PDB file of C-alpha atoms in Angstrom:
ATOM      1  CA  UNK A   1       1.733  -3.284  19.304  1.00 49.00           C
ATOM      2  CA  UNK A   2       5.152  -3.653  20.941  1.00 58.00           C
ATOM      3  CA  UNK A   3       5.702  -4.771  24.520  1.00 60.00           C
ATOM      4  CA  UNK A   4       6.344  -1.191  25.656  1.00 66.00           C
ATOM      5  CA  UNK A   5       2.911  -0.192  24.377  1.00 65.00           C
ATOM      6  CA  UNK A   6       1.153  -3.034  26.199  1.00 64.00           C
ATOM      7  CA  UNK A   7       3.029  -2.227  29.389  1.00 70.00           C
ATOM      8  CA  UNK A   8       2.090   1.444  29.207  1.00 73.00           C
ATOM      9  CA  UNK A   9      -1.569   0.689  28.475  1.00 74.00           C
ATOM     10  CA  UNK A  10      -1.699  -1.618  31.487  1.00 77.00           C
ATOM     11  CA  UNK A  11      -0.220   1.135  33.620  1.00 77.00           C
ATOM     12  CA  UNK A  12      -2.693   3.692  32.242  1.00 80.00           C
ATOM     13  CA  UNK A  13      -5.609   1.399  33.060  1.00 82.00           C
ATOM     14  CA  UNK A  14      -4.401   1.007  36.647  1.00 83.00           C
ATOM     15  CA  UNK A  15      -3.890   4.749  37.044  1.00 87.00           C
ATOM     16  CA  UNK A  16      -7.408   5.416  35.771  1.00 88.00           C
ATOM     17  CA  UNK A  17      -8.877   3.020  38.333  1.00 89.00           C
ATOM     18  CA  UNK A  18      -6.829   4.620  41.098  1.00 91.00           C
ATOM     19  CA  UNK A  19      -8.056   8.059  40.030  1.00 92.00           C
ATOM     20  CA  UNK A  20     -11.657   6.832  40.320  1.00 92.00           C
ATOM     21  CA  UNK A  21     -11.003   5.505  43.835  1.00 93.00           C
ATOM     22  CA  UNK A  22      -9.369   8.770  44.923  1.00 95.00           C
ATOM     23  CA  UNK A  23     -12.210  10.839  43.456  1.00 95.00           C
ATOM     24  CA  UNK A  24     -14.725   8.721  45.381  1.00 94.00           C
ATOM     25  CA  UNK A  25     -12.745   9.247  48.600  1.00 95.00           C
ATOM     26  CA  UNK A  26     -12.708  13.012  48.127  1.00 96.00           C
ATOM     27  CA  UNK A  27     -16.434  13.073  47.310  1.00 95.00           C
ATOM     28  CA  UNK A  28     -17.103  11.284  50.636  1.00 96.00           C
ATOM     29  CA  UNK A  29     -14.738  13.339  52.790  1.00 95.00           C
ATOM     30  CA  UNK A  30     -17.739  14.575  54.817  1.00 94.00           C
ATOM     31  CA  UNK A  31     -19.852  11.394  54.727  1.00 95.00           C
ATOM     32  CA  UNK A  32     -20.642   9.978  58.160  1.00 95.00           C
ATOM     33  CA  UNK A  33     -18.885   6.665  58.779  1.00 95.00           C
ATOM     34  CA  UNK A  34     -17.110   6.573  55.406  1.00 96.00           C
ATOM     35  CA  UNK A  35     -13.865   4.559  55.274  1.00 95.00           C
ATOM     36  CA  UNK A  36     -11.060   5.612  52.947  1.00 95.00           C
ATOM     37  CA  UNK A  37     -10.239   3.131  50.190  1.00 94.00           C
ATOM     38  CA  UNK A  38      -7.032   2.503  48.262  1.00 91.00           C
ATOM     39  CA  UNK A  39      -5.826   0.182  45.509  1.00 87.00           C
ATOM     40  CA  UNK A  40      -3.198  -2.503  45.994  1.00 80.00           C
ATOM     41  CA  UNK A  41      -1.043  -3.090  42.915  1.00 72.00           C
ATOM     42  CA  UNK A  42       0.602  -6.405  42.024  1.00 70.00           C
ATOM     43  CA  UNK A  43       3.619  -6.670  39.727  1.00 66.00           C
ATOM     44  CA  UNK A  44       3.720  -9.215  36.925  1.00 65.00           C
ATOM     45  CA  UNK A  45       7.135  -9.996  35.470  1.00 67.00           C
ATOM     46  CA  UNK A  46       7.702 -12.096  32.366  1.00 65.00           C
ATOM     47  CA  UNK A  47      11.064 -13.093  30.946  1.00 69.00           C
ATOM     48  CA  UNK A  48      11.492 -12.597  27.209  1.00 65.00           C
ATOM     49  CA  UNK A  49      13.991 -14.576  25.156  1.00 67.00           C
ATOM     50  CA  UNK A  50      16.897 -12.512  23.843  1.00 66.00           C
ATOM     51  CA  UNK A  51      15.540  -9.377  25.522  1.00 63.00           C
ATOM     52  CA  UNK A  52      14.828  -7.621  28.819  1.00 64.00           C
ATOM     53  CA  UNK A  53      12.078  -8.828  31.136  1.00 63.00           C
ATOM     54  CA  UNK A  54       8.641  -7.219  30.907  1.00 65.00           C
ATOM     55  CA  UNK A  55       7.194  -5.799  34.123  1.00 64.00           C
ATOM     56  CA  UNK A  56       3.535  -4.817  34.471  1.00 64.00           C
ATOM     57  CA  UNK A  57       1.767  -3.480  37.549  1.00 68.00           C
ATOM     58  CA  UNK A  58      -1.981  -4.042  37.782  1.00 70.00           C
ATOM     59  CA  UNK A  59      -4.491  -3.262  40.583  1.00 66.00           C
ATOM     60  CA  UNK A  60      -5.268  -6.605  42.206  1.00 65.00           C
ATOM     61  CA  UNK A  61      -7.264  -5.653  45.310  1.00 76.00           C
ATOM     62  CA  UNK A  62      -8.758  -2.820  47.302  1.00 83.00           C
ATOM     63  CA  UNK A  63      -7.880  -1.937  50.884  1.00 89.00           C
ATOM     64  CA  UNK A  64     -10.198  -0.260  53.401  1.00 92.00           C
ATOM     65  CA  UNK A  65      -8.539   2.062  55.929  1.00 93.00           C
ATOM     66  CA  UNK A  66      -9.160   1.212  59.578  1.00 91.00           C
ATOM     67  CA  UNK A  67      -8.154   4.626  60.927  1.00 94.00           C
ATOM     68  CA  UNK A  68     -10.532   6.231  63.403  1.00 95.00           C
ATOM     69  CA  UNK A  69     -12.584   9.093  61.990  1.00 95.00           C
ATOM     70  CA  UNK A  70     -13.249  12.228  64.006  1.00 95.00           C
ATOM     71  CA  UNK A  71     -16.007  11.944  66.634  1.00 96.00           C
ATOM     72  CA  UNK A  72     -18.611  14.658  66.237  1.00 96.00           C
ATOM     73  CA  UNK A  73     -21.113  15.409  69.032  1.00 97.00           C
ATOM     74  CA  UNK A  74     -24.739  15.628  67.892  1.00 96.00           C
ATOM     75  CA  UNK A  75     -26.734  15.109  71.064  1.00 94.00           C
ATOM     76  CA  UNK A  76     -29.065  12.776  69.141  1.00 94.00           C
ATOM     77  CA  UNK A  77     -30.538   9.966  71.242  1.00 93.00           C
ATOM     78  CA  UNK A  78     -30.209   7.487  68.367  1.00 94.00           C
ATOM     79  CA  UNK A  79     -26.840   8.728  67.077  1.00 97.00           C
ATOM     80  CA  UNK A  80     -23.948   6.402  67.895  1.00 97.00           C
ATOM     81  CA  UNK A  81     -20.219   6.388  67.181  1.00 97.00           C
ATOM     82  CA  UNK A  82     -17.697   3.607  67.668  1.00 97.00           C
ATOM     83  CA  UNK A  83     -14.501   4.491  69.490  1.00 96.00           C
ATOM     84  CA  UNK A  84     -12.019   1.810  68.509  1.00 95.00           C
ATOM     85  CA  UNK A  85     -12.293  -1.237  66.295  1.00 94.00           C
ATOM     86  CA  UNK A  86     -15.451  -2.834  64.986  1.00 94.00           C
ATOM     87  CA  UNK A  87     -18.646  -2.208  63.031  1.00 96.00           C
ATOM     88  CA  UNK A  88     -22.368  -2.092  63.639  1.00 97.00           C
ATOM     89  CA  UNK A  89     -24.086  -5.213  62.331  1.00 95.00           C
ATOM     90  CA  UNK A  90     -27.100  -4.511  60.099  1.00 95.00           C
ATOM     91  CA  UNK A  91     -29.524  -6.662  58.161  1.00 94.00           C
ATOM     92  CA  UNK A  92     -29.723  -6.083  54.396  1.00 91.00           C
ATOM     93  CA  UNK A  93     -31.956  -7.770  51.821  1.00 87.00           C
ATOM     94  CA  UNK A  94     -29.246 -10.247  50.795  1.00 89.00           C
ATOM     95  CA  UNK A  95     -27.488 -10.853  54.108  1.00 90.00           C
ATOM     96  CA  UNK A  96     -25.903  -9.125  57.075  1.00 93.00           C
ATOM     97  CA  UNK A  97     -23.654  -6.159  56.441  1.00 95.00           C
ATOM     98  CA  UNK A  98     -21.248  -3.945  58.418  1.00 96.00           C
ATOM     99  CA  UNK A  99     -21.204  -0.176  58.824  1.00 96.00           C
ATOM    100  CA  UNK A 100     -19.616   2.565  60.915  1.00 96.00           C
ATOM    101  CA  UNK A 101     -22.410   5.041  60.123  1.00 96.00           C
ATOM    102  CA  UNK A 102     -24.393   5.141  63.374  1.00 95.00           C
ATOM    103  CA  UNK A 103     -27.175   7.594  62.594  1.00 96.00           C
ATOM    104  CA  UNK A 104     -30.187   5.407  63.378  1.00 95.00           C
ATOM    105  CA  UNK A 105     -33.938   5.812  63.760  1.00 93.00           C
ATOM    106  CA  UNK A 106     -36.931   3.753  64.850  1.00 90.00           C
ATOM    107  CA  UNK A 107     -38.917   1.736  62.317  1.00 90.00           C
ATOM    108  CA  UNK A 108     -42.696   1.483  62.408  1.00 87.00           C
ATOM    109  CA  UNK A 109     -42.271  -1.860  64.196  1.00 89.00           C
ATOM    110  CA  UNK A 110     -40.159  -0.260  66.930  1.00 90.00           C
ATOM    111  CA  UNK A 111     -36.867  -1.682  65.693  1.00 93.00           C
ATOM    112  CA  UNK A 112     -33.618   0.257  65.552  1.00 94.00           C
ATOM    113  CA  UNK A 113     -32.767   0.820  61.887  1.00 95.00           C
ATOM    114  CA  UNK A 114     -30.572   2.796  59.535  1.00 94.00           C
ATOM    115  CA  UNK A 115     -32.090   5.617  57.496  1.00 90.00           C
ATOM    116  CA  UNK A 116     -32.151   3.187  54.555  1.00 89.00           C
ATOM    117  CA  UNK A 117     -34.435   0.872  56.525  1.00 91.00           C
ATOM    118  CA  UNK A 118     -31.841  -1.801  57.391  1.00 94.00           C
ATOM    119  CA  UNK A 119     -32.440  -3.254  60.850  1.00 95.00           C
ATOM    120  CA  UNK A 120     -29.644  -2.921  63.424  1.00 96.00           C
ATOM    121  CA  UNK A 121     -28.710  -6.259  65.010  1.00 95.00           C
ATOM    122  CA  UNK A 122     -27.272  -7.370  68.310  1.00 91.00           C
ATOM    123  CA  UNK A 123     -24.132  -9.522  68.516  1.00 80.00           C
ATOM    124  CA  UNK A 124     -26.280 -12.645  68.123  1.00 86.00           C
ATOM    125  CA  UNK A 125     -27.862 -11.414  64.904  1.00 89.00           C
ATOM    126  CA  UNK A 126     -31.299 -10.531  66.339  1.00 93.00           C
ATOM    127  CA  UNK A 127     -32.995  -7.163  65.658  1.00 94.00           C
ATOM    128  CA  UNK A 128     -32.688  -4.513  68.358  1.00 94.00           C
ATOM    129  CA  UNK A 129     -36.219  -3.687  69.524  1.00 92.00           C
ATOM    130  CA  UNK A 130     -37.122  -0.594  71.541  1.00 89.00           C
ATOM    131  CA  UNK A 131     -40.452  -0.620  73.396  1.00 84.00           C
ATOM    132  CA  UNK A 132     -42.990   1.992  72.285  1.00 79.00           C
ATOM    133  CA  UNK A 133     -43.010   5.207  74.318  1.00 80.00           C
ATOM    134  CA  UNK A 134     -39.680   4.286  75.937  1.00 78.00           C
ATOM    135  CA  UNK A 135     -38.236   7.261  77.777  1.00 82.00           C
ATOM    136  CA  UNK A 136     -34.820   8.132  79.214  1.00 86.00           C
ATOM    137  CA  UNK A 137     -33.130   5.916  76.632  1.00 89.00           C
ATOM    138  CA  UNK A 138     -29.486   5.309  77.504  1.00 93.00           C
ATOM    139  CA  UNK A 139     -26.796   3.299  75.731  1.00 94.00           C
ATOM    140  CA  UNK A 140     -23.716   2.269  77.702  1.00 95.00           C
ATOM    141  CA  UNK A 141     -20.203   1.975  76.287  1.00 94.00           C
ATOM    142  CA  UNK A 142     -20.672  -1.784  75.743  1.00 93.00           C
ATOM    143  CA  UNK A 143     -23.842  -1.185  73.705  1.00 93.00           C
ATOM    144  CA  UNK A 144     -26.251  -2.098  76.489  1.00 94.00           C
ATOM    145  CA  UNK A 145     -29.557  -0.261  76.041  1.00 93.00           C
ATOM    146  CA  UNK A 146     -31.711   0.753  78.996  1.00 93.00           C
ATOM    147  CA  UNK A 147     -34.920   2.741  79.347  1.00 89.00           C
ATOM    148  CA  UNK A 148     -35.888   4.215  82.709  1.00 85.00           C
ATOM    149  CA  UNK A 149     -33.130   2.112  84.240  1.00 84.00           C
ATOM    150  CA  UNK A 150     -34.381  -1.198  82.793  1.00 89.00           C
ATOM    151  CA  UNK A 151     -32.228  -3.293  80.480  1.00 90.00           C
ATOM    152  CA  UNK A 152     -33.972  -3.766  77.113  1.00 89.00           C
ATOM    153  CA  UNK A 153     -31.257  -4.902  74.686  1.00 90.00           C
ATOM    154  CA  UNK A 154     -27.736  -4.443  73.385  1.00 93.00           C
ATOM    155  CA  UNK A 155     -26.291  -3.108  70.143  1.00 95.00           C
ATOM    156  CA  UNK A 156     -23.801  -5.558  68.695  1.00 91.00           C
ATOM    157  CA  UNK A 157     -20.274  -4.701  67.599  1.00 95.00           C
ATOM    158  CA  UNK A 158     -18.425  -7.109  65.320  1.00 95.00           C
ATOM    159  CA  UNK A 159     -15.331  -7.185  63.138  1.00 94.00           C
ATOM    160  CA  UNK A 160     -14.371  -9.366  60.164  1.00 93.00           C
ATOM    161  CA  UNK A 161     -12.195 -12.356  60.940  1.00 92.00           C
ATOM    162  CA  UNK A 162      -9.981 -11.207  58.066  1.00 90.00           C
ATOM    163  CA  UNK A 163      -9.508  -7.391  58.051  1.00 84.00           C
ATOM    164  CA  UNK A 164      -8.696  -7.553  54.329  1.00 85.00           C
ATOM    165  CA  UNK A 165     -11.991  -9.271  53.542  1.00 88.00           C
ATOM    166  CA  UNK A 166     -14.137  -6.124  53.526  1.00 91.00           C
ATOM    167  CA  UNK A 167     -15.996  -5.469  50.271  1.00 91.00           C
ATOM    168  CA  UNK A 168     -17.716  -2.110  49.889  1.00 92.00           C
ATOM    169  CA  UNK A 169     -21.397  -2.182  48.970  1.00 89.00           C
ATOM    170  CA  UNK A 170     -22.645   1.364  48.758  1.00 79.00           C
ATOM    171  CA  UNK A 171     -20.962   4.306  50.428  1.00 86.00           C
ATOM    172  CA  UNK A 172     -20.711   3.125  54.058  1.00 93.00           C
ATOM    173  CA  UNK A 173     -21.905  -0.500  53.965  1.00 95.00           C
ATOM    174  CA  UNK A 174     -19.568  -3.483  53.706  1.00 95.00           C
ATOM    175  CA  UNK A 175     -19.848  -7.204  53.069  1.00 94.00           C
ATOM    176  CA  UNK A 176     -17.500  -9.800  54.474  1.00 93.00           C
ATOM    177  CA  UNK A 177     -17.496 -13.399  53.237  1.00 90.00           C
ATOM    178  CA  UNK A 178     -15.087 -14.733  55.839  1.00 88.00           C
ATOM    179  CA  UNK A 179     -17.292 -14.365  58.927  1.00 89.00           C
ATOM    180  CA  UNK A 180     -17.236 -11.997  61.895  1.00 92.00           C
ATOM    181  CA  UNK A 181     -16.474 -12.076  65.594  1.00 92.00           C
ATOM    182  CA  UNK A 182     -17.746  -9.945  68.519  1.00 92.00           C
ATOM    183  CA  UNK A 183     -15.732  -6.912  69.588  1.00 93.00           C
ATOM    184  CA  UNK A 184     -15.354  -6.348  73.319  1.00 85.00           C
ATOM    185  CA  UNK A 185     -12.576  -3.762  73.606  1.00 90.00           C
ATOM    186  CA  UNK A 186     -14.295  -0.851  71.828  1.00 94.00           C
ATOM    187  CA  UNK A 187     -16.788   1.736  73.081  1.00 96.00           C
ATOM    188  CA  UNK A 188     -20.113   2.967  71.748  1.00 96.00           C
ATOM    189  CA  UNK A 189     -20.718   6.668  72.332  1.00 97.00           C
ATOM    190  CA  UNK A 190     -24.324   7.870  72.393  1.00 96.00           C
ATOM    191  CA  UNK A 191     -24.974  11.332  70.971  1.00 96.00           C
ATOM    192  CA  UNK A 192     -21.960  11.189  68.651  1.00 97.00           C
ATOM    193  CA  UNK A 193     -21.321  10.309  65.019  1.00 97.00           C
ATOM    194  CA  UNK A 194     -18.027   9.278  63.457  1.00 97.00           C
ATOM    195  CA  UNK A 195     -16.974  11.414  60.535  1.00 96.00           C
ATOM    196  CA  UNK A 196     -15.203  10.194  57.419  1.00 96.00           C
ATOM    197  CA  UNK A 197     -11.600   9.060  57.958  1.00 96.00           C
ATOM    198  CA  UNK A 198     -10.533  10.509  54.586  1.00 96.00           C
ATOM    199  CA  UNK A 199      -7.631  12.982  54.678  1.00 95.00           C
ATOM    200  CA  UNK A 200      -8.648  15.363  51.845  1.00 95.00           C
ATOM    201  CA  UNK A 201      -5.228  17.032  51.595  1.00 95.00           C
ATOM    202  CA  UNK A 202      -3.325  13.770  51.103  1.00 95.00           C
ATOM    203  CA  UNK A 203      -5.972  12.534  48.662  1.00 96.00           C
ATOM    204  CA  UNK A 204      -5.749  15.703  46.547  1.00 96.00           C
ATOM    205  CA  UNK A 205      -1.958  15.456  46.561  1.00 96.00           C
ATOM    206  CA  UNK A 206      -2.169  11.827  45.437  1.00 93.00           C
ATOM    207  CA  UNK A 207      -4.661  12.790  42.723  1.00 94.00           C
ATOM    208  CA  UNK A 208      -2.154  15.294  41.317  1.00 95.00           C
ATOM    209  CA  UNK A 209       0.559  12.606  41.301  1.00 92.00           C
ATOM    210  CA  UNK A 210      -1.684  10.104  39.519  1.00 90.00           C
ATOM    211  CA  UNK A 211      -2.785  12.701  36.979  1.00 90.00           C
ATOM    212  CA  UNK A 212       0.810  13.631  36.157  1.00 91.00           C
ATOM    213  CA  UNK A 213       1.760   9.962  35.823  1.00 86.00           C
ATOM    214  CA  UNK A 214      -1.215   9.385  33.514  1.00 83.00           C
ATOM    215  CA  UNK A 215      -0.322  12.387  31.356  1.00 85.00           C
ATOM    216  CA  UNK A 216       3.274  11.154  31.124  1.00 84.00           C
ATOM    217  CA  UNK A 217       2.077   7.742  29.956  1.00 78.00           C
ATOM    218  CA  UNK A 218      -0.283   9.327  27.438  1.00 78.00           C
ATOM    219  CA  UNK A 219       2.545  11.422  26.056  1.00 77.00           C
ATOM    220  CA  UNK A 220       4.710   8.306  25.725  1.00 71.00           C
ATOM    221  CA  UNK A 221       1.975   6.471  23.800  1.00 71.00           C
ATOM    222  CA  UNK A 222       1.508   9.400  21.437  1.00 72.00           C
ATOM    223  CA  UNK A 223       5.253   9.637  20.801  1.00 71.00           C
ATOM    224  CA  UNK A 224       5.469   5.873  20.285  1.00 70.00           C
ATOM    225  CA  UNK A 225       2.576   5.995  17.855  1.00 69.00           C
ATOM    226  CA  UNK A 226       4.298   8.756  15.882  1.00 74.00           C
ATOM    227  CA  UNK A 227       7.554   6.791  15.811  1.00 71.00           C
ATOM    228  CA  UNK A 228       5.853   3.653  14.489  1.00 68.00           C
ATOM    229  CA  UNK A 229       3.962   5.607  11.821  1.00 72.00           C
ATOM    230  CA  UNK A 230       7.135   7.307  10.611  1.00 70.00           C
ATOM    231  CA  UNK A 231       8.938   3.967  10.559  1.00 70.00           C
ATOM    232  CA  UNK A 232       6.200   2.391   8.459  1.00 69.00           C
ATOM    233  CA  UNK A 233       6.225   5.323   6.025  1.00 70.00           C
ATOM    234  CA  UNK A 234       9.970   4.920   5.599  1.00 76.00           C
ATOM    235  CA  UNK A 235       9.656   1.179   4.959  1.00 72.00           C
ATOM    236  CA  UNK A 236       6.882   1.651   2.383  1.00 72.00           C
ATOM    237  CA  UNK A 237       8.771   4.205   0.299  1.00 65.00           C
TER     238      UNK A 237
END
């Protein structure tokens, strides 16, 4: 295969991966706490003797959007939204994880947990425990939890030390390998949930662009294949 064919195939592979990312964004346009994702492409250029340079663009990383999603009132006592930067810290089977999805419930042990059973942690990494039969549960903007006017705990807010270090695990859960730090300049809103920050219109428009680019590349490969076949037939005769 000639260099043009390799270059086009590399481009087609990248476009296919971008289409998958866009489709996942659109599918989660109404998912609570979902963060829009995009691909970052890197260009590889190689000089060829007695010919033009070859340029290939390949997806090298994924980027998670930090835009604020819409805040939707629910009135739920254990529904929380973050206004500003940061994530809720939760405990998963293989380590702590981050999420913006704040629809929580109480476990059988009286611990605040996600609907998947992951315990919600405070800023120090300890589970948030709510006493049984606690009434008049209030959560302040800094995450401080009180029941009947008595302080009983605090929901932790953290952010990754490197904003580009987020790795998606599941729809709304993220891993970060570079460590986290507490967030003090954001607010927790009780009785609200943060909606997805996906802009469906822009994502659909981008999907159309990627599809057209993919079809153009496919047409080029088919034409190139026909040209090579006709050339070989001519040489064989």
